[in-house]
Amino acid sequence: MTRPPRVAVRLLAWRLHPDHRDDVIGDLDEQFIARVSAVGPARARRWYWRETLDLVGGMGWRRDPFAIDGSRSRRVWMPDTWTLDLRHAWRSLGARRGSALATMAVFAIGVGLLSAIFALADPFILRPLPFARPGELVAIDVRSTGLSPDARIPTLDEWRARGDLFKDIAASRGGPTVQLKLADGSVMFRTGLVTENFFDLLGVPVARYAPWRATTWASTWRPSRAGPDPSDLAVIVTPHGRTALRWTADERDLRLTDGGAVRVAGVLSDTFLDLVGCDGLAAYEVGPVIDAYWSPDGSSWGYARHDLIARLQPSVTPDVVQRALAVPLPSGGRLDVTVEPLADRRTRAMRPLALGAFGAGLLILFVCAGNVANLLLARGTYRAQEFATREALGATRLDVARLWLAELGLVALAGATAGLAIAWIALHVAAGVIPAQYVALGAPDVSARVVAFALLAGAAVAIVGLVPAVLVSRVAPRTLLARRASTAGPRVQILRVGFGAVQAALAMVLAVGAAMLLQSSMNLLRRDPGYDGAALTVHVSYRPASAAVVDETVRSSIDRLKHLPGVQAVSATTQAVMDGQRGGGVTLDGRPGVFVFDTFVRPEFFDAAGMTIVQGRPLGEGDHDWRAVVVNQAFVRQYLPATPPLGHLLTRSARQGIIVGVVRDVLDGGLAAAPRPTVYSLMTEVPSPVVYVFRAIGDPAGYREPIRRALVAVNDDAVVSDVDTIDRRLRDSVRDRTFATLVLTMFCLAGGGVTVAGLAGIASFVVARRTREIAIRIAIGATGGDVRRLVAREALSAAVIGGTAGLLIGRWLSTWLTSFTYGVEAGNWTTAVVAGAVMLVVMVAAALAPAGRAVNLQPTEALRVE
Amino acid sequence: MAREALGDVEHFVLVALVRLGGESYGVPILEEIAARTGRHVSRPAVYLALGRLERRGLLKSRLGDATAERGGRAKRFFTLTKAGARELRQSRQAFTRMWADVEHLVDRAAR
């Protein structure tokens, strides 16, 4: 028999008065049964729900709906249903819109900031790894000391057989990078190697298309030995690999550039957390847990490690495993085994930072709760008389609390929603600058967890904020009706000022920090990189071939790129901007110990990159084999400060080069790095990757596709990376700093916003408490200035005391930030004082805003209201 | 305080009860009103009306036996009292008096 919806019946049983509950639900059930046979169970259930909601909305809150006449005198003042409660709350909020909006803003700031931090920090603090029963998984790290060629190292299978410790154990390691040929060019494909039980152990579903078995090739491949590329490889493609390959499900066979094939044996879902970090996973077999190999004479050895992951038996702890496995080897030497939960391994590096940020966010949320309390206290004070009247007419405490709850519920919900919107915007703004290590466990987003967290945080703030407001509305009616509204005692006043001062100090510390980082960012962006920032660079990898072949390829590619419309100059270099250069010692005029960085370039490089030759000439075609070199200004400053630099002789190995030119310094170490002594010489050997540099007219984005096509047309094995401007690469070089600046600025804005609301709340509270007194003062001749002083005194004291303390603390703490700043000294008074002054002005304005309302008070009206 | 006149729904509930033989419970009353008036009558309104009429002594109620189709819950039977019958008659008379000689005027206004 079909039953009525259980939840609906429960809802009715909860909502209806016990005296009538059974007969009303009984009637409904009886009609439901009739409807099931008439219109079918689904429609009958829908009907039941409609009737339930109708009854719940229309019959009051566990009140006897049949007793309305008898209790009308007591209940007439009170809305009878929750919908009416909400409507009442809406009207009441509208009546004091300013304070409602301020409360909402405080909610939004606190919840928004904390939610954004939560989204970032959650994977490192709370969220379990996305594997089946992640608590059972451990990472095992094996190292060895004192190995000898005859040492017998246990095999993975022997460990797997330890049923007392493991349910299963699997291994993985990074594999070779192979070059794949796609329809429209080639890509580099990073492989990873895992044992066949890897996915079963993790409990990760794999969509399988073809057999996936360990091959001899994969099992014998070692990172340290360049082996032949595989001729036939079956891989399971990771989410990253799918993006890299622009892979579609119907494309199961990928071709290697040298003619071999890569078969797609399966594909992993988008949520797969890639522990190996690759594009595709091939299966391999593991013998000994340490892959040691010896030189033929046995005198030296090396080893290639595996990353081991195990699923432990219940009640087995990592310590037990560690002790059981770390035993001396029978044939000498020792295995050092470290076992730790897999989650710890993945989150260890980021967890302290995540916890720190989360703690700071909680602190701001706590301050928010205090401010909400203060703002509600002011509201409660205004309405204390209304509540007293209601209580005198028979409203219970619960009724008054319900009114508060409905009002606060609306404000909290609106605030939390706005907060989530703030978090969403903040995360999207930050998406471009979040350094990779912060998103190692997945990109942050406003997920269901974050929404749930935001609502929880909102509810917590609401509950903490509500307590004082409910307390104030519980003042005995006769006290208020007798117009003896108590003014807060000195202890409460000190507490309030103290709380305001703590906030002001916090806001000031954040302001000083954010100002330092902002100034540092501005300094960095103002730095002249020495390059033409709009010049484009593109990294291209070629398959290994003879130097002559690649050299010819590079020449042809430059020729072809020169003929693209709009391109003004093209050249190539071995070093990408900011990719790190190799350095080495040279001899200058016979003087050894001159350390320089090398940049190998093609002719016209300086022109293409927009670099200025300040003395002498650039490099030309005849300058190969180090016959002539160009140095930068940093080189001249360091090694030839007193003499004209041209004509000096640099010697490296057997080659000698004459300095023929000096080029302006460029920031090739990144925006934040100082220029280093650098020697530019013509490319003698062709590296991989080659970096093409070119200057072109107009929007760089428009050149991306033509450039890629031109490069592939010359050599269809070319793997072309993204085309990017030098500016963009420079900005990327300071991602860490930009992110830190963004985070601290967010904190500063939140702290500032909350403090502004807090100080305004203190002043509002004073106005609310002393409306009558102010009115009398105005009536007997007090000026606007007098009233402002009276109202803003508490808030201003808090702002000044807290602000000064915060300024000093902020300046002192700013030393912690020096690793993130450029051109700003720790303890820089100018920055601190400017930031402090701005913050102080904002805080004073916040304190004075409610005073404006008090000045405009009409004494007659105010006294009548009282 | 002047005696309260019957409201629309109360009037309907009392007449439905008479039509149902003077004693009935929620379901038939709801169905009778819906069938006769051709209008959807809100369930809470009918229950609230039943409650008010009982308070005013125009109806009285008793609990019947529990049945399986009602999930083991009892029916509440309402019976019209003498006071209820009197009130209903007076209400009807009030309506008749109000309508006397105006029906054609209403028809004309509605055309």
Short mmCIF file of C-alpha atoms in Angstrom, two decimals, chain A residues 1 9 19-31 33-34 47-48 51 54-56 58-59 64-70 72, chain B residues 4 25-28 30-31 40 42-44 46-52 54-56 63 67-76 78:
data_model
loop_
_atom_site.label_atom_id
_atom_site.label_comp_id
_atom_site.label_asym_id
_atom_site.label_seq_id
_atom_site.Cartn_x
_atom_site.Cartn_y
_atom_site.Cartn_z
CA MET A 1 0.00 0.00 0.00
CA VAL A 9 3.47 13.56 7.97
CA ASP A 19 -5.43 18.09 20.32
CA HIS A 20 -6.25 18.14 16.61
CA ARG A 21 -3.22 16.55 15.06
CA ASP A 22 -4.64 13.06 14.66
CA ASP A 23 -7.97 13.92 13.12
CA VAL A 24 -6.53 16.44 10.68
CA ILE A 25 -3.75 14.08 9.53
CA GLY A 26 -6.27 11.22 9.47
CA ASP A 27 -8.54 13.19 7.11
CA LEU A 28 -5.59 13.94 4.88
CA ASP A 29 -4.47 10.27 4.84
CA GLU A 30 -7.96 9.09 3.98
CA GLN A 31 -8.15 11.46 1.00
CA ILE A 33 -5.64 6.78 -0.29
CA ALA A 34 -8.61 7.75 -2.45
CA TRP A 47 -1.10 16.72 -3.66
CA TYR A 48 -0.30 15.61 -0.09
CA GLU A 51 -1.98 20.31 1.37
CA ASP A 54 -1.02 24.81 3.12
CA LEU A 55 -1.86 23.48 6.58
CA VAL A 56 1.55 24.28 8.03
CA GLY A 58 -2.18 28.41 7.72
CA MET A 59 -2.60 26.83 11.14
CA ASP A 64 -4.33 25.46 19.13
CA PRO A 65 -5.86 26.80 15.91
CA PHE A 66 -9.31 26.13 17.24
CA ALA A 67 -8.72 28.27 20.28
CA ILE A 68 -8.25 31.57 18.52
CA ASP A 69 -11.33 33.21 19.96
CA GLY A 70 -10.41 32.34 23.49
CA ARG A 72 -7.40 36.59 20.97
CA GLU B 4 -20.59 37.79 15.43
CA TYR B 25 -16.28 14.65 9.74
CA GLY B 26 -13.63 16.67 7.88
CA VAL B 27 -13.32 14.80 4.59
CA PRO B 28 -17.02 14.68 3.55
CA LEU B 30 -14.56 19.44 2.53
CA GLU B 31 -15.80 17.41 -0.43
CA HIS B 40 -11.47 25.30 -3.97
CA SER B 42 -8.69 26.03 1.72
CA ARG B 43 -8.31 23.14 4.13
CA PRO B 44 -6.99 25.25 7.00
CA VAL B 46 -12.41 24.81 6.96
CA TYR B 47 -10.66 23.37 10.02
CA LEU B 48 -10.38 26.81 11.60
CA ALA B 49 -14.07 27.42 10.89
CA LEU B 50 -15.00 24.07 12.47
CA GLY B 51 -12.95 25.02 15.52
CA ARG B 52 -14.53 28.46 15.82
CA GLU B 54 -17.40 24.52 18.13
CA ARG B 55 -16.09 27.23 20.44
CA ARG B 56 -19.23 29.24 19.87
CA LEU B 63 -14.00 11.20 18.32
CA THR B 67 -9.49 3.11 10.78
CA ALA B 68 -6.64 1.55 8.81
CA GLU B 69 -7.00 3.86 5.80
CA ARG B 70 -6.44 6.79 8.14
CA GLY B 71 -3.21 5.28 9.41
CA GLY B 72 -4.91 4.20 12.64
CA ARG B 73 -6.17 7.70 13.40
CA ALA B 74 -9.67 8.48 14.63
CA LYS B 75 -12.25 10.65 12.85
CA ARG B 76 -13.63 13.72 14.60
CA PHE B 78 -19.13 17.17 14.19
#
